Amino acid sequence: PLSGVSLWAQPPGAQVALGDRLVLSCAVAAGTGPLSFSWHREGSALPLGTSPRLVLRHLGHNDSGHYQCRVSDGDSVAESDPLNVTVL
């Protein structure tokens, strides 16, 4: 089974100046087989991306919020803790 889905941001702390870019990365501590990734923002059903990295460019105030990485191995799904992104 999948476990240990972690999420980190560049810049660290996920505090980004208006108009700057943010890179979110997702990693899995344990899991086998082909993994599929999807990125979600609170309240949004559509995924923002489907790779282990999500690059957000030219951030605006409406990009603030909680982001999560969801990983599936076909049998089970695991999610990272939500990361709070703040656009300053």
GROMACS .gro file of C-alpha atoms in nm:
model
   88
    1PRO     CA    1   0.000   0.000   0.000
    2LEU     CA    2   0.094   0.361  -0.045
    3SER     CA    3   0.227   0.555   0.250
    4GLY     CA    4   0.427   0.860   0.341
    5VAL     CA    5   0.310   1.108   0.080
    6SER     CA    6   0.499   1.429   0.144
    7LEU     CA    7   0.480   1.770  -0.013
    8TRP     CA    8   0.727   2.055  -0.014
    9ALA     CA    9   0.751   2.396  -0.173
   10GLN     CA   10   1.010   2.620  -0.333
   11PRO     CA   11   1.036   2.883  -0.193
   12PRO     CA   12   1.018   2.708   0.148
   13GLY     CA   13   0.717   2.795   0.360
   14ALA     CA   14   0.509   2.849   0.045
   15GLN     CA   15   0.504   3.226   0.090
   16VAL     CA   16   0.526   3.384  -0.251
   17ALA     CA   17   0.533   3.744  -0.364
   18LEU     CA   18   0.256   3.854  -0.600
   19GLY     CA   19   0.351   3.764  -0.957
   20ASP     CA   20   0.625   3.520  -0.856
   21ARG     CA   21   0.629   3.147  -0.913
   22LEU     CA   22   0.592   2.853  -0.679
   23VAL     CA   23   0.711   2.497  -0.734
   24LEU     CA   24   0.539   2.220  -0.538
   25SER     CA   25   0.693   1.873  -0.526
   26CYS     CA   26   0.537   1.547  -0.414
   27ALA     CA   27   0.715   1.231  -0.300
   28VAL     CA   28   0.604   0.889  -0.181
   29ALA     CA   29   0.795   0.702   0.091
   30ALA     CA   30   0.648   0.362   0.008
   31GLY     CA   31   0.455   0.237  -0.291
   32THR     CA   32   0.499   0.002  -0.582
   33GLY     CA   33   0.394  -0.010  -0.943
   34PRO     CA   34   0.317   0.283  -1.168
   35LEU     CA   35   0.213   0.580  -0.955
   36SER     CA   36  -0.022   0.848  -1.077
   37PHE     CA   37  -0.013   1.195  -0.923
   38SER     CA   38  -0.275   1.464  -0.911
   39TRP     CA   39  -0.268   1.810  -0.756
   40HIS     CA   40  -0.570   1.964  -0.593
   41ARG     CA   41  -0.657   2.298  -0.440
   42GLU     CA   42  -0.922   2.320  -0.169
   43GLY     CA   43  -1.269   2.329  -0.314
   44SER     CA   44  -1.154   2.239  -0.665
   45ALA     CA   45  -1.253   1.906  -0.816
   46LEU     CA   46  -1.040   1.935  -1.129
   47PRO     CA   47  -0.673   1.847  -1.084
   48LEU     CA   48  -0.422   2.129  -1.135
   49GLY     CA   49  -0.161   1.888  -1.266
   50THR     CA   50  -0.071   1.521  -1.297
   51SER     CA   51   0.304   1.502  -1.245
   52PRO     CA   52   0.516   1.482  -0.927
   53ARG     CA   53   0.593   1.855  -0.967
   54LEU     CA   54   0.350   2.142  -1.000
   55VAL     CA   55   0.479   2.478  -1.119
   56LEU     CA   56   0.252   2.777  -1.057
   57ARG     CA   57   0.359   3.089  -1.244
   58HIS     CA   58   0.260   3.453  -1.197
   59LEU     CA   59   0.071   3.389  -0.875
   60GLY     CA   60  -0.217   3.615  -0.782
   61HIS     CA   61  -0.403   3.662  -0.456
   62ASN     CA   62  -0.669   3.413  -0.568
   63ASP     CA   63  -0.400   3.143  -0.579
   64SER     CA   64  -0.366   3.147  -0.200
   65GLY     CA   65  -0.511   2.844  -0.023
   66HIS     CA   66  -0.447   2.483   0.067
   67TYR     CA   67  -0.288   2.254  -0.190
   68GLN     CA   68  -0.265   1.875  -0.173
   69CYS     CA   69  -0.094   1.603  -0.368
   70ARG     CA   70  -0.289   1.281  -0.426
   71VAL     CA   71  -0.109   0.963  -0.532
   72SER     CA   72  -0.265   0.644  -0.665
   73ASP     CA   73  -0.109   0.308  -0.749
   74GLY     CA   74  -0.427   0.180  -0.911
   75ASP     CA   75  -0.543   0.000  -0.597
   76SER     CA   76  -0.517   0.261  -0.325
   77VAL     CA   77  -0.497   0.637  -0.293
   78ALA     CA   78  -0.294   0.841  -0.044
   79GLU     CA   79  -0.286   1.215   0.008
   80SER     CA   80  -0.031   1.456   0.148
   81ASP     CA   81  -0.114   1.688   0.432
   82PRO     CA   82  -0.250   2.014   0.293
   83LEU     CA   83   0.007   2.286   0.234
   84ASN     CA   84  -0.104   2.643   0.292
   85VAL     CA   85   0.014   2.870   0.010
   86THR     CA   86   0.020   3.242   0.087
   87VAL     CA   87   0.055   3.507  -0.184
   88LEU     CA   88   0.196   3.823  -0.028
   0.00000   0.00000   0.00000
